[in-house]
């Protein structure tokens, strides 16, 4: 299979991302079926029930990478964390109150970032990351990553993220690294 050297990256608000759900789902299902995630179709279905709810948030931001013929090759999405976010409650060791403080603008929660296997190591993940954050005024970005996802952890570290703790993002989940990027 030949592929063009470049994929375009498009920013999407919630309604546009909802309309492109199948493209997001294709990338997600393929990328997260791989170890260490090993997600099943049941896991993907649950993720996309959350996705539909997330895209209804006024502050939702997405990015989709596609070839010139419309094949989805990567995606990223998230939104600023509100004052009542449960994200900080998932950490195995609590962080100081000042770190936990959220106001709906301070911290952007990067919910997902994935690139299909054939398209990795071409800078697409970084372009998706930058596109989803472009125009936000968040002071920092927060994400969870499986520590056995060595390429992802390495990329995040190279982009300036640092590990601030461990969390189980959902009941029964493996322990994930919680990483933070200071932007301002």
mmCIF file of N, CA and C in Angstrom, residues 38-120:
data_model
loop_
_atom_site.group_PDB
_atom_site.id
_atom_site.type_symbol
_atom_site.label_atom_id
_atom_site.label_comp_id
_atom_site.label_asym_id
_atom_site.label_seq_id
_atom_site.Cartn_x
_atom_site.Cartn_y
_atom_site.Cartn_z
ATOM 1 N N UNK A 38 -5.139 -3.360 24.261
ATOM 2 C CA UNK A 38 -5.926 -4.566 23.967
ATOM 3 C C UNK A 38 -7.430 -4.343 24.102
ATOM 4 N N UNK A 39 -7.912 -3.195 23.612
ATOM 5 C CA UNK A 39 -9.335 -2.892 23.753
ATOM 6 C C UNK A 39 -10.172 -3.736 22.797
ATOM 7 N N UNK A 40 -11.310 -4.159 23.284
ATOM 8 C CA UNK A 40 -12.257 -4.954 22.509
ATOM 9 C C UNK A 40 -13.314 -4.034 21.898
ATOM 10 N N UNK A 41 -14.188 -4.599 21.081
ATOM 11 C CA UNK A 41 -15.280 -3.811 20.513
ATOM 12 C C UNK A 41 -16.178 -3.267 21.617
ATOM 13 N N UNK A 42 -16.329 -4.010 22.709
ATOM 14 C CA UNK A 42 -17.114 -3.531 23.857
ATOM 15 C C UNK A 42 -16.468 -2.283 24.461
ATOM 16 N N UNK A 43 -15.134 -2.307 24.579
ATOM 17 C CA UNK A 43 -14.407 -1.145 25.105
ATOM 18 C C UNK A 43 -14.565 0.061 24.173
ATOM 19 N N UNK A 44 -14.476 -0.193 22.874
ATOM 20 C CA UNK A 44 -14.616 0.884 21.891
ATOM 21 C C UNK A 44 -16.026 1.476 21.962
ATOM 22 N N UNK A 45 -17.022 0.620 22.076
ATOM 23 C CA UNK A 45 -18.407 1.106 22.173
ATOM 24 C C UNK A 45 -18.574 2.003 23.396
ATOM 25 N N UNK A 46 -17.984 1.604 24.522
ATOM 26 C CA UNK A 46 -18.069 2.425 25.741
ATOM 27 C C UNK A 46 -17.357 3.763 25.537
ATOM 28 N N UNK A 47 -16.195 3.728 24.903
ATOM 29 C CA UNK A 47 -15.448 4.966 24.650
ATOM 30 C C UNK A 47 -16.263 5.919 23.784
ATOM 31 N N UNK A 48 -17.010 5.378 22.848
ATOM 32 C CA UNK A 48 -17.755 6.258 21.948
ATOM 33 C C UNK A 48 -19.107 6.671 22.506
ATOM 34 N N UNK A 49 -19.576 6.023 23.533
ATOM 35 C CA UNK A 49 -20.703 6.588 24.288
ATOM 36 C C UNK A 49 -20.208 7.837 25.019
ATOM 37 N N UNK A 50 -19.009 7.754 25.600
ATOM 38 C CA UNK A 50 -18.411 8.928 26.264
ATOM 39 C C UNK A 50 -18.127 10.025 25.237
ATOM 40 N N UNK A 51 -17.594 9.640 24.078
ATOM 41 C CA UNK A 51 -17.260 10.599 23.020
ATOM 42 C C UNK A 51 -18.482 11.436 22.648
ATOM 43 N N UNK A 52 -19.629 10.770 22.491
ATOM 44 C CA UNK A 52 -20.851 11.510 22.113
ATOM 45 C C UNK A 52 -21.209 12.543 23.173
ATOM 46 N N UNK A 53 -21.043 12.180 24.424
ATOM 47 C CA UNK A 53 -21.314 13.122 25.515
ATOM 48 C C UNK A 53 -20.274 14.248 25.510
ATOM 49 N N UNK A 54 -19.018 13.887 25.307
ATOM 50 C CA UNK A 54 -17.942 14.876 25.324
ATOM 51 C C UNK A 54 -18.091 15.885 24.188
ATOM 52 N N UNK A 55 -18.495 15.432 23.010
ATOM 53 C CA UNK A 55 -18.616 16.359 21.877
ATOM 54 C C UNK A 55 -19.722 17.388 22.093
ATOM 55 N N UNK A 56 -20.607 17.143 23.029
ATOM 56 C CA UNK A 56 -21.675 18.117 23.333
ATOM 57 C C UNK A 56 -21.195 19.239 24.248
ATOM 58 N N UNK A 57 -19.996 19.114 24.793
ATOM 59 C CA UNK A 57 -19.456 20.191 25.634
ATOM 60 C C UNK A 57 -19.093 21.376 24.734
ATOM 61 N N UNK A 58 -19.460 22.558 25.146
ATOM 62 C CA UNK A 58 -19.175 23.766 24.353
ATOM 63 C C UNK A 58 -17.670 23.969 24.163
ATOM 64 N N UNK A 59 -16.864 23.471 25.089
ATOM 65 C CA UNK A 59 -15.417 23.680 25.046
ATOM 66 C C UNK A 59 -14.659 22.525 24.391
ATOM 67 N N UNK A 60 -15.372 21.524 23.874
ATOM 68 C CA UNK A 60 -14.732 20.377 23.223
ATOM 69 C C UNK A 60 -13.893 20.842 22.045
ATOM 70 N N UNK A 61 -12.716 20.221 21.898
ATOM 71 C CA UNK A 61 -11.836 20.504 20.758
ATOM 72 C C UNK A 61 -11.322 19.175 20.224
ATOM 73 N N UNK A 62 -11.391 19.014 18.926
ATOM 74 C CA UNK A 62 -10.879 17.799 18.302
ATOM 75 C C UNK A 62 -9.974 18.137 17.140
ATOM 76 N N UNK A 63 -9.221 17.135 16.716
ATOM 77 C CA UNK A 63 -8.391 17.257 15.514
ATOM 78 C C UNK A 63 -8.392 15.900 14.834
ATOM 79 N N UNK A 64 -8.491 15.929 13.531
ATOM 80 C CA UNK A 64 -8.533 14.706 12.734
ATOM 81 C C UNK A 64 -7.502 14.818 11.621
ATOM 82 N N UNK A 65 -6.659 13.796 11.497
ATOM 83 C CA UNK A 65 -5.672 13.741 10.416
ATOM 84 C C UNK A 65 -6.197 12.789 9.354
ATOM 85 N N UNK A 66 -6.196 13.258 8.116
ATOM 86 C CA UNK A 66 -6.717 12.460 6.999
ATOM 87 C C UNK A 66 -5.831 12.619 5.774
ATOM 88 N N UNK A 67 -5.866 11.605 4.915
ATOM 89 C CA UNK A 67 -5.163 11.685 3.640
ATOM 90 C C UNK A 67 -5.974 12.566 2.692
ATOM 91 N N UNK A 68 -5.397 12.879 1.550
ATOM 92 C CA UNK A 68 -6.108 13.710 0.572
ATOM 93 C C UNK A 68 -7.364 13.022 0.044
ATOM 94 N N UNK A 69 -7.412 11.685 0.138
ATOM 95 C CA UNK A 69 -8.621 10.984 -0.312
ATOM 96 C C UNK A 69 -9.601 10.701 0.834
ATOM 97 N N UNK A 70 -9.355 11.310 1.991
ATOM 98 C CA UNK A 70 -10.312 11.235 3.089
ATOM 99 C C UNK A 70 -10.136 10.089 4.061
ATOM 100 N N UNK A 71 -9.059 9.299 3.945
ATOM 101 C CA UNK A 71 -8.824 8.199 4.886
ATOM 102 C C UNK A 71 -8.328 8.769 6.216
ATOM 103 N N UNK A 72 -9.037 8.468 7.298
ATOM 104 C CA UNK A 72 -8.630 8.932 8.625
ATOM 105 C C UNK A 72 -7.395 8.171 9.081
ATOM 106 N N UNK A 73 -6.376 8.912 9.524
ATOM 107 C CA UNK A 73 -5.137 8.268 9.967
ATOM 108 C C UNK A 73 -4.759 8.611 11.403
ATOM 109 N N UNK A 74 -5.384 9.637 11.982
ATOM 110 C CA UNK A 74 -5.071 10.015 13.360
ATOM 111 C C UNK A 74 -6.141 10.917 13.926
ATOM 112 N N UNK A 75 -6.205 10.959 15.249
ATOM 113 C CA UNK A 75 -7.192 11.815 15.902
ATOM 114 C C UNK A 75 -6.723 12.200 17.290
ATOM 115 N N UNK A 76 -7.257 13.308 17.766
ATOM 116 C CA UNK A 76 -7.012 13.767 19.132
ATOM 117 C C UNK A 76 -8.230 14.565 19.567
ATOM 118 N N UNK A 77 -8.519 14.521 20.876
ATOM 119 C CA UNK A 77 -9.597 15.362 21.375
ATOM 120 C C UNK A 77 -9.515 15.517 22.891
ATOM 121 N N UNK A 78 -10.194 16.556 23.353
ATOM 122 C CA UNK A 78 -10.260 16.832 24.778
ATOM 123 C C UNK A 78 -11.013 18.122 25.021
ATOM 124 N N UNK A 79 -10.912 18.605 26.248
ATOM 125 C CA UNK A 79 -11.603 19.831 26.635
ATOM 126 C C UNK A 79 -11.038 20.312 27.972
ATOM 127 N N UNK A 80 -11.226 21.595 28.288
ATOM 128 C CA UNK A 80 -10.774 22.120 29.575
ATOM 129 C C UNK A 80 -11.532 21.446 30.724
ATOM 130 N N UNK A 81 -10.814 21.207 31.809
ATOM 131 C CA UNK A 81 -11.404 20.548 32.970
ATOM 132 C C UNK A 81 -12.157 21.553 33.831
ATOM 133 N N UNK A 82 -13.351 21.180 34.217
ATOM 134 C CA UNK A 82 -14.181 22.042 35.054
ATOM 135 C C UNK A 82 -13.849 21.903 36.527
ATOM 136 N N UNK A 83 -14.400 22.804 37.345
ATOM 137 C CA UNK A 83 -14.129 22.791 38.783
ATOM 138 C C UNK A 83 -14.490 21.474 39.470
ATOM 139 N N UNK A 84 -15.438 20.744 38.932
ATOM 140 C CA UNK A 84 -15.886 19.499 39.572
ATOM 141 C C UNK A 84 -15.262 18.257 38.936
ATOM 142 N N UNK A 85 -14.211 18.409 38.140
ATOM 143 C CA UNK A 85 -13.608 17.249 37.485
ATOM 144 C C UNK A 85 -13.191 16.181 38.499
ATOM 145 N N UNK A 86 -13.360 14.938 38.121
ATOM 146 C CA UNK A 86 -12.925 13.832 38.961
ATOM 147 C C UNK A 86 -11.524 13.350 38.617
ATOM 148 N N UNK A 87 -10.895 13.977 37.622
ATOM 149 C CA UNK A 87 -9.589 13.525 37.153
ATOM 150 C C UNK A 87 -8.586 13.416 38.308
ATOM 151 N N UNK A 88 -8.523 14.448 39.145
ATOM 152 C CA UNK A 88 -7.529 14.453 40.226
ATOM 153 C C UNK A 88 -7.829 13.396 41.280
ATOM 154 N N UNK A 89 -9.092 12.995 41.400
ATOM 155 C CA UNK A 89 -9.468 11.993 42.402
ATOM 156 C C UNK A 89 -8.976 10.600 42.042
ATOM 157 N N UNK A 90 -8.594 10.386 40.788
ATOM 158 C CA UNK A 90 -8.142 9.069 40.344
ATOM 159 C C UNK A 90 -6.693 8.777 40.707
ATOM 160 N N UNK A 91 -5.935 9.796 41.085
ATOM 161 C CA UNK A 91 -4.529 9.580 41.412
ATOM 162 C C UNK A 91 -4.388 8.701 42.655
ATOM 163 N N UNK A 92 -3.404 7.818 42.627
ATOM 164 C CA UNK A 92 -3.193 6.914 43.762
ATOM 165 C C UNK A 92 -2.605 7.654 44.959
ATOM 166 N N UNK A 93 -1.863 8.725 44.709
ATOM 167 C CA UNK A 93 -1.326 9.584 45.768
ATOM 168 C C UNK A 93 -1.846 10.989 45.500
ATOM 169 N N UNK A 94 -2.597 11.557 46.436
ATOM 170 C CA UNK A 94 -3.168 12.897 46.222
ATOM 171 C C UNK A 94 -2.090 13.951 45.950
ATOM 172 N N UNK A 95 -2.472 14.943 45.161
ATOM 173 C CA UNK A 95 -1.591 16.073 44.881
ATOM 174 C C UNK A 95 -2.090 17.277 45.683
ATOM 175 N N UNK A 96 -1.239 18.292 45.869
ATOM 176 C CA UNK A 96 -1.652 19.467 46.640
ATOM 177 C C UNK A 96 -2.893 20.150 46.036
ATOM 178 N N UNK A 97 -3.663 20.791 46.906
ATOM 179 C CA UNK A 97 -4.882 21.477 46.477
ATOM 180 C C UNK A 97 -4.614 22.480 45.356
ATOM 181 N N UNK A 98 -3.495 23.189 45.414
ATOM 182 C CA UNK A 98 -3.203 24.179 44.378
ATOM 183 C C UNK A 98 -3.053 23.519 43.015
ATOM 184 N N UNK A 99 -2.500 22.310 42.968
ATOM 185 C CA UNK A 99 -2.377 21.600 41.691
ATOM 186 C C UNK A 99 -3.746 21.141 41.199
ATOM 187 N N UNK A 100 -4.624 20.769 42.105
ATOM 188 C CA UNK A 100 -5.959 20.251 41.766
ATOM 189 C C UNK A 100 -6.942 21.337 41.321
ATOM 190 N N UNK A 101 -6.654 22.592 41.644
ATOM 191 C CA UNK A 101 -7.597 23.678 41.388
ATOM 192 C C UNK A 101 -7.913 23.806 39.904
ATOM 193 N N UNK A 102 -9.197 23.727 39.583
ATOM 194 C CA UNK A 102 -9.652 23.874 38.203
ATOM 195 C C UNK A 102 -10.756 24.922 38.132
ATOM 196 N N UNK A 103 -10.784 25.653 37.012
ATOM 197 C CA UNK A 103 -11.782 26.709 36.852
ATOM 198 C C UNK A 103 -12.468 26.666 35.484
ATOM 199 N N UNK A 104 -12.240 25.586 34.734
ATOM 200 C CA UNK A 104 -12.833 25.494 33.407
ATOM 201 C C UNK A 104 -11.965 26.071 32.307
ATOM 202 N N UNK A 105 -10.816 26.634 32.675
ATOM 203 C CA UNK A 105 -9.887 27.193 31.691
ATOM 204 C C UNK A 105 -8.442 26.790 31.962
ATOM 205 N N UNK A 106 -8.102 26.553 33.212
ATOM 206 C CA UNK A 106 -6.713 26.354 33.621
ATOM 207 C C UNK A 106 -6.051 25.143 32.962
ATOM 208 N N UNK A 107 -6.749 24.005 32.926
ATOM 209 C CA UNK A 107 -6.148 22.748 32.462
ATOM 210 C C UNK A 107 -6.951 22.151 31.326
ATOM 211 N N UNK A 108 -6.272 21.839 30.241
ATOM 212 C CA UNK A 108 -6.905 21.133 29.128
ATOM 213 C C UNK A 108 -6.679 19.643 29.356
ATOM 214 N N UNK A 109 -7.755 18.879 29.391
ATOM 215 C CA UNK A 109 -7.657 17.427 29.528
ATOM 216 C C UNK A 109 -7.584 16.803 28.145
ATOM 217 N N UNK A 110 -6.442 16.247 27.803
ATOM 218 C CA UNK A 110 -6.287 15.555 26.520
ATOM 219 C C UNK A 110 -6.810 14.138 26.710
ATOM 220 N N UNK A 111 -8.013 13.901 26.215
ATOM 221 C CA UNK A 111 -8.690 12.623 26.445
ATOM 222 C C UNK A 111 -8.106 11.499 25.599
ATOM 223 N N UNK A 112 -7.861 11.779 24.331
ATOM 224 C CA UNK A 112 -7.337 10.753 23.430
ATOM 225 C C UNK A 112 -6.427 11.385 22.389
ATOM 226 N N UNK A 113 -5.409 10.627 22.011
ATOM 227 C CA UNK A 113 -4.518 10.975 20.913
ATOM 228 C C UNK A 113 -4.037 9.649 20.336
ATOM 229 N N UNK A 114 -4.288 9.417 19.061
ATOM 230 C CA UNK A 114 -3.900 8.149 18.450
ATOM 231 C C UNK A 114 -3.642 8.328 16.962
ATOM 232 N N UNK A 115 -2.701 7.543 16.462
ATOM 233 C CA UNK A 115 -2.384 7.505 15.042
ATOM 234 C C UNK A 115 -2.337 6.029 14.629
ATOM 235 N N UNK A 116 -2.948 5.731 13.504
ATOM 236 C CA UNK A 116 -2.949 4.350 12.995
ATOM 237 C C UNK A 116 -1.516 3.905 12.700
ATOM 238 N N UNK A 117 -1.243 2.631 12.908
ATOM 239 C CA UNK A 117 0.114 2.079 12.845
ATOM 240 C C UNK A 117 0.881 2.458 11.579
ATOM 241 N N UNK A 118 0.274 2.347 10.426
ATOM 242 C CA UNK A 118 0.971 2.617 9.167
ATOM 243 C C UNK A 118 1.393 4.079 9.018
ATOM 244 N N UNK A 119 0.861 4.944 9.865
ATOM 245 C CA UNK A 119 1.099 6.380 9.737
ATOM 246 C C UNK A 119 1.954 6.954 10.859
ATOM 247 N N UNK A 120 2.457 6.102 11.717
ATOM 248 C CA UNK A 120 3.261 6.587 12.850
ATOM 249 C C UNK A 120 4.655 6.987 12.399
#
